[in-house]
mmCIF file of C-alpha atoms in Angstrom:
data_model
loop_
_atom_site.group_PDB
_atom_site.id
_atom_site.type_symbol
_atom_site.label_atom_id
_atom_site.label_comp_id
_atom_site.label_asym_id
_atom_site.label_seq_id
_atom_site.Cartn_x
_atom_site.Cartn_y
_atom_site.Cartn_z
ATOM 1 C CA MET A 1480 10.479 21.717 12.952
ATOM 2 C CA LYS A 1481 12.395 18.929 11.431
ATOM 3 C CA LYS A 1482 13.436 19.628 7.902
ATOM 4 C CA THR A 1483 14.615 16.744 5.676
ATOM 5 C CA SER A 1484 16.105 16.890 2.146
ATOM 6 C CA LEU A 1485 15.772 13.776 0.477
ATOM 7 C CA LEU A 1486 18.965 14.734 -1.699
ATOM 8 C CA LEU A 1487 20.981 15.212 1.361
ATOM 9 C CA LEU A 1488 19.681 11.722 2.837
ATOM 10 C CA VAL A 1489 20.753 9.969 -0.636
ATOM 11 C CA ALA A 1490 23.965 11.607 -0.322
ATOM 12 C CA ALA A 1491 24.470 10.465 3.152
ATOM 13 C CA MET A 1492 23.675 6.901 2.450
ATOM 14 C CA SER A 1493 25.028 4.346 -0.099
ATOM 15 C CA PHE A 1494 22.409 2.437 -1.914
ATOM 16 C CA THR A 1495 22.316 -1.505 -0.886
ATOM 17 C CA PRO A 1496 19.903 -3.175 -2.512
ATOM 18 C CA ALA A 1497 17.520 -4.279 0.235
ATOM 19 C CA HIS A 1498 15.752 -7.380 0.867
ATOM 20 C CA ASN A 1499 16.987 -9.311 -2.288
ATOM 21 C CA ILE A 1500 15.280 -6.602 -4.275
ATOM 22 C CA ASP A 1501 17.289 -6.062 -7.719
ATOM 23 C CA TYR A 1502 17.248 -2.368 -8.184
ATOM 24 C CA THR A 1503 18.968 -1.304 -11.331
ATOM 25 C CA SER A 1504 21.522 1.272 -11.171
ATOM 26 C CA ALA A 1505 19.289 3.156 -13.738
ATOM 27 C CA GLU A 1506 16.181 3.038 -11.211
ATOM 28 C CA LEU A 1507 18.446 4.257 -8.142
ATOM 29 C CA ALA A 1508 19.861 7.077 -10.307
ATOM 30 C CA ARG A 1509 16.266 8.362 -11.436
ATOM 31 C CA TRP A 1510 14.893 8.242 -7.863
ATOM 32 C CA GLN A 1511 17.818 10.235 -6.669
ATOM 33 C CA GLN A 1512 17.189 12.644 -9.528
ATOM 34 C CA GLN A 1513 13.799 12.894 -8.615
ATOM 35 C CA ALA A 1514 14.707 13.439 -4.579
ATOM 36 C CA ASP A 1515 16.924 16.164 -5.602
ATOM 37 C CA GLY A 1516 13.953 18.896 -5.657
ATOM 38 C CA ILE A 1517 11.905 17.374 -2.823
ATOM 39 C CA THR A 1518 11.956 18.472 0.913
ATOM 40 C CA ILE A 1519 10.061 16.806 3.733
ATOM 41 C CA ILE A 1520 9.277 19.293 6.771
ATOM 42 C CA ARG A 1521 7.565 17.693 9.955
ATOM 43 C CA ASP A 1522 6.252 20.045 12.163
ATOM 44 C CA ASP A 1523 5.903 19.707 15.976
ATOM 45 C CA TRP A 1524 3.392 17.279 15.660
ATOM 46 C CA GLY A 1525 5.233 15.169 13.377
ATOM 47 C CA ILE A 1526 3.004 15.915 10.291
ATOM 48 C CA ALA A 1527 5.142 15.649 7.018
ATOM 49 C CA HIS A 1528 4.748 18.857 4.764
ATOM 50 C CA VAL A 1529 6.143 17.944 1.632
ATOM 51 C CA TYR A 1530 7.612 20.531 -1.062
ATOM 52 C CA GLY A 1531 8.541 19.734 -4.824
ATOM 53 C CA HIS A 1532 8.383 21.259 -8.274
ATOM 54 C CA THR A 1533 5.484 19.241 -9.472
ATOM 55 C CA ASP A 1534 2.341 17.148 -8.549
ATOM 56 C CA ALA A 1535 4.625 13.920 -9.128
ATOM 57 C CA ASP A 1536 7.096 15.223 -6.755
ATOM 58 C CA ALA A 1537 4.700 15.658 -3.937
ATOM 59 C CA VAL A 1538 3.186 12.049 -4.442
ATOM 60 C CA PHE A 1539 6.773 11.054 -4.351
ATOM 61 C CA GLY A 1540 7.582 12.693 -1.204
ATOM 62 C CA ALA A 1541 4.285 11.882 0.423
ATOM 63 C CA MET A 1542 4.560 8.162 -0.067
ATOM 64 C CA TYR A 1543 8.119 8.320 1.205
ATOM 65 C CA ALA A 1544 7.009 10.030 4.369
ATOM 66 C CA GLN A 1545 3.640 7.684 4.708
ATOM 67 C CA ALA A 1546 6.254 4.593 4.780
ATOM 68 C CA GLU A 1547 8.372 6.180 7.125
ATOM 69 C CA ASP A 1548 5.497 6.574 9.608
ATOM 70 C CA ASP A 1549 3.891 3.149 8.719
ATOM 71 C CA PHE A 1550 5.234 1.097 5.898
ATOM 72 C CA ASN A 1551 3.347 -2.168 7.450
ATOM 73 C CA ARG A 1552 -0.099 -0.305 6.938
ATOM 74 C CA ILE A 1553 0.542 0.742 3.321
ATOM 75 C CA GLU A 1554 1.842 -2.950 2.430
ATOM 76 C CA THR A 1555 -1.018 -4.476 4.499
ATOM 77 C CA ASN A 1556 -3.502 -2.161 2.449
ATOM 78 C CA TYR A 1557 -2.140 -3.576 -1.081
ATOM 79 C CA MET A 1558 -1.779 -6.921 0.210
ATOM 80 C CA THR A 1559 -5.504 -7.091 0.785
ATOM 81 C CA ASN A 1560 -6.491 -5.428 -2.140
ATOM 82 C CA LEU A 1561 -3.967 -7.306 -4.686
ATOM 83 C CA GLY A 1562 -4.939 -10.616 -3.199
ATOM 84 C CA ARG A 1563 -1.496 -11.376 -1.863
ATOM 85 C CA THR A 1564 -2.312 -11.829 1.560
ATOM 86 C CA ALA A 1565 -1.530 -15.858 1.819
ATOM 87 C CA ILE A 1566 2.028 -14.962 0.591
ATOM 88 C CA ALA A 1567 2.595 -13.708 4.195
ATOM 89 C CA GLU A 1568 0.047 -15.353 6.414
ATOM 90 C CA GLY A 1569 -0.368 -18.844 4.451
ATOM 91 C CA GLU A 1570 -2.813 -21.045 3.300
ATOM 92 C CA SER A 1571 -5.641 -19.713 5.926
ATOM 93 C CA ALA A 1572 -5.547 -16.525 3.941
ATOM 94 C CA ILE A 1573 -6.223 -18.070 0.450
ATOM 95 C CA TRP A 1574 -9.947 -17.256 0.509
ATOM 96 C CA LYS A 1575 -9.261 -13.696 1.221
ATOM 97 C CA ASP A 1576 -6.966 -13.466 -1.871
ATOM 98 C CA LEU A 1577 -9.603 -15.209 -3.882
ATOM 99 C CA ARG A 1578 -12.148 -13.112 -2.816
ATOM 100 C CA ALA A 1579 -10.065 -10.225 -3.963
ATOM 101 C CA LYS A 1580 -9.314 -11.599 -7.538
ATOM 102 C CA LEU A 1581 -12.837 -12.186 -8.201
ATOM 103 C CA PHE A 1582 -13.207 -8.233 -7.551
ATOM 104 C CA ILE A 1583 -10.326 -7.130 -9.674
ATOM 105 C CA ASN A 1584 -7.164 -8.684 -11.084
ATOM 106 C CA ASP A 1585 -3.588 -7.600 -12.035
ATOM 107 C CA ASP A 1586 -4.135 -7.980 -15.949
ATOM 108 C CA SER A 1587 -7.033 -5.446 -15.567
ATOM 109 C CA LEU A 1588 -5.101 -2.982 -13.569
ATOM 110 C CA LYS A 1589 -2.108 -2.893 -15.938
ATOM 111 C CA VAL A 1590 -4.414 -2.286 -18.992
ATOM 112 C CA MET A 1591 -5.887 0.450 -17.003
ATOM 113 C CA TYR A 1592 -2.589 1.977 -16.416
ATOM 114 C CA LYS A 1593 -1.211 1.297 -19.735
ATOM 115 C CA GLY A 1594 -4.461 3.595 -21.096
ATOM 116 C CA ALA A 1595 -4.242 6.301 -18.495
ATOM 117 C CA PRO A 1596 -3.315 9.781 -19.689
ATOM 118 C CA ALA A 1597 0.266 10.639 -19.204
ATOM 119 C CA SER A 1598 -0.473 13.069 -16.078
ATOM 120 C CA LEU A 1599 -2.032 10.217 -14.219
ATOM 121 C CA LYS A 1600 0.685 8.022 -15.088
ATOM 122 C CA ALA A 1601 3.359 10.086 -13.718
ATOM 123 C CA LEU A 1602 1.567 10.307 -10.570
ATOM 124 C CA MET A 1603 1.407 6.374 -10.337
ATOM 125 C CA ASP A 1604 4.998 6.207 -11.408
ATOM 126 C CA ALA A 1605 5.750 8.541 -8.511
ATOM 127 C CA TRP A 1606 3.635 6.589 -6.014
ATOM 128 C CA ALA A 1607 5.876 3.259 -6.904
ATOM 129 C CA ASN A 1608 9.032 5.168 -6.871
ATOM 130 C CA GLY A 1609 8.562 6.865 -3.362
ATOM 131 C CA LEU A 1610 7.698 3.438 -1.789
ATOM 132 C CA ASN A 1611 10.805 1.735 -3.530
ATOM 133 C CA PHE A 1612 12.952 4.749 -3.018
ATOM 134 C CA TYR A 1613 12.108 4.183 0.837
ATOM 135 C CA LEU A 1614 12.690 0.475 0.750
ATOM 136 C CA ALA A 1615 16.033 0.901 -1.121
ATOM 137 C CA LYS A 1616 17.401 3.017 2.031
ATOM 138 C CA HIS A 1617 15.786 1.144 4.701
ATOM 139 C CA PRO A 1618 17.338 -2.727 4.503
ATOM 140 C CA ASP A 1619 15.903 -3.166 7.843
ATOM 141 C CA VAL A 1620 12.330 -3.033 6.648
ATOM 142 C CA HIS A 1621 11.368 -6.308 5.271
ATOM 143 C CA PRO A 1622 8.418 -6.287 3.114
ATOM 144 C CA LYS A 1623 6.001 -9.202 4.037
ATOM 145 C CA SER A 1624 4.554 -10.012 0.382
ATOM 146 C CA ILE A 1625 5.232 -7.067 -1.808
ATOM 147 C CA GLN A 1626 9.059 -6.760 -2.615
ATOM 148 C CA LYS A 1627 8.821 -4.091 -5.315
ATOM 149 C CA PHE A 1628 5.803 -1.660 -5.753
ATOM 150 C CA GLU A 1629 4.662 -1.179 -9.695
ATOM 151 C CA PRO A 1630 2.793 1.879 -10.542
ATOM 152 C CA TRP A 1631 -0.352 0.005 -11.759
ATOM 153 C CA MET A 1632 -0.751 -1.167 -8.071
ATOM 154 C CA ALA A 1633 -2.245 2.346 -6.972
ATOM 155 C CA LEU A 1634 -5.102 1.511 -8.799
ATOM 156 C CA SER A 1635 -6.053 -1.343 -6.374
ATOM 157 C CA PHE A 1636 -6.758 0.854 -3.702
ATOM 158 C CA THR A 1637 -8.730 3.903 -5.049
ATOM 159 C CA GLU A 1638 -12.099 4.203 -3.442
ATOM 160 C CA GLY A 1639 -11.220 5.329 -0.061
ATOM 161 C CA SER A 1640 -13.435 4.342 2.938
ATOM 162 C CA ILE A 1641 -16.765 5.242 1.103
ATOM 163 C CA GLY A 1642 -16.391 2.912 -2.106
ATOM 164 C CA GLY A 1643 -17.485 -0.587 -2.702
ATOM 165 C CA ASP A 1644 -15.931 -2.882 0.329
ATOM 166 C CA PHE A 1645 -15.316 -6.379 -1.043
ATOM 167 C CA GLU A 1646 -13.987 -7.523 2.441
ATOM 168 C CA LYS A 1647 -17.869 -7.609 3.405
ATOM 169 C CA VAL A 1648 -18.458 -10.448 1.212
ATOM 170 C CA ASN A 1649 -18.589 -13.598 3.212
ATOM 171 C CA LEU A 1650 -15.797 -16.172 2.730
ATOM 172 C CA GLY A 1651 -18.259 -19.110 3.559
ATOM 173 C CA GLY A 1652 -19.788 -19.051 0.347
ATOM 174 C CA LEU A 1653 -16.534 -19.242 -1.606
ATOM 175 C CA GLN A 1654 -15.264 -22.106 0.679
ATOM 176 C CA THR A 1655 -18.498 -24.024 0.139
ATOM 177 C CA PHE A 1656 -18.427 -23.556 -3.397
ATOM 178 C CA TYR A 1657 -14.896 -25.096 -3.712
ATOM 179 C CA GLY A 1658 -15.838 -28.124 -1.499
ATOM 180 C CA HIS A 1659 -14.490 -26.774 1.865
ATOM 181 C CA GLU A 1660 -15.625 -26.397 5.011
ATOM 182 C CA PRO A 1661 -17.029 -22.721 5.863
ATOM 183 C CA PRO A 1662 -15.671 -20.991 8.843
ATOM 184 C CA PRO A 1663 -17.671 -21.392 11.857
ATOM 185 C CA ALA A 1664 -20.851 -19.300 12.469
ATOM 186 C CA PRO A 1665 -20.742 -16.109 13.893
ATOM 187 C CA PRO A 1666 -21.381 -15.517 17.447
ATOM 188 C CA PRO A 1667 -25.103 -15.054 18.792
ATOM 189 C CA PRO A 1668 -26.060 -11.253 18.889
ATOM 190 C CA THR A 1669 -25.229 -9.461 21.941
ATOM 191 C CA GLU A 1670 -27.926 -8.198 24.273
ATOM 192 C CA GLU A 1671 -27.910 -4.499 22.667
ATOM 193 C CA GLU A 1672 -27.868 -6.046 19.211
ATOM 194 C CA ASP A 1673 -30.802 -8.367 20.080
ATOM 195 C CA LEU A 1674 -32.810 -5.291 21.310
ATOM 196 C CA GLY A 1675 -32.476 -3.673 17.817
ATOM 197 C CA PHE A 1676 -29.805 -1.099 19.037
ATOM 198 C CA PRO A 1677 -27.253 -0.552 16.301
ATOM 199 C CA PRO A 1678 -23.684 -1.448 16.948
ATOM 200 C CA ASP A 1679 -21.197 1.243 17.828
ATOM 201 C CA PRO A 1680 -19.820 2.844 14.770
ATOM 202 C CA GLY A 1681 -16.290 1.825 13.928
ATOM 203 C CA GLY A 1682 -13.341 2.908 12.055
ATOM 204 C CA SER A 1683 -12.831 6.853 11.174
ATOM 205 C CA ASN A 1684 -16.628 7.366 11.754
ATOM 206 C CA GLY A 1685 -16.430 5.906 15.260
ATOM 207 C CA MET A 1686 -15.466 9.317 16.610
#
């Protein structure tokens, strides 16, 4: 098993603000203080087991470990739900972003965060701190869109895989409404679909 103490990692590396992100000395000190009591142990399969004194410590460590595994997937998920994909992919993604903004917007999320109970705020704070802590220590990782995570952003991706899925909303209607040509029509159904057979399930249910 591989045991990683975040405190030891911090001590071994000097903090250099990464990706032109202006981390304050107070932020870095606060993240280091929280990391003092967090230990991540990866088992023989690479699965991270996070140990801390509080639930917030566990969230902080879990997000740090998840970023180690696949920061790109984390950022992509929040780019989609926050409507920030066009920042990375250009004009072609504007309609995806508009669709997301029609579903929920930053101001609403900030109000929800502000009105949340202190116990929930602590978890959201830890979520953002764990991701920013990871970025601060990995200047070789370059975010495509979200340069700095804020606690309220966690509320944009909370329904898991069984809640409302705004990505299924067709973009053609939006483009037509704003006077743009909709995307090409989808390809004709396959022989199996034409015969009425349901398509093979995808995603986690594809197993």
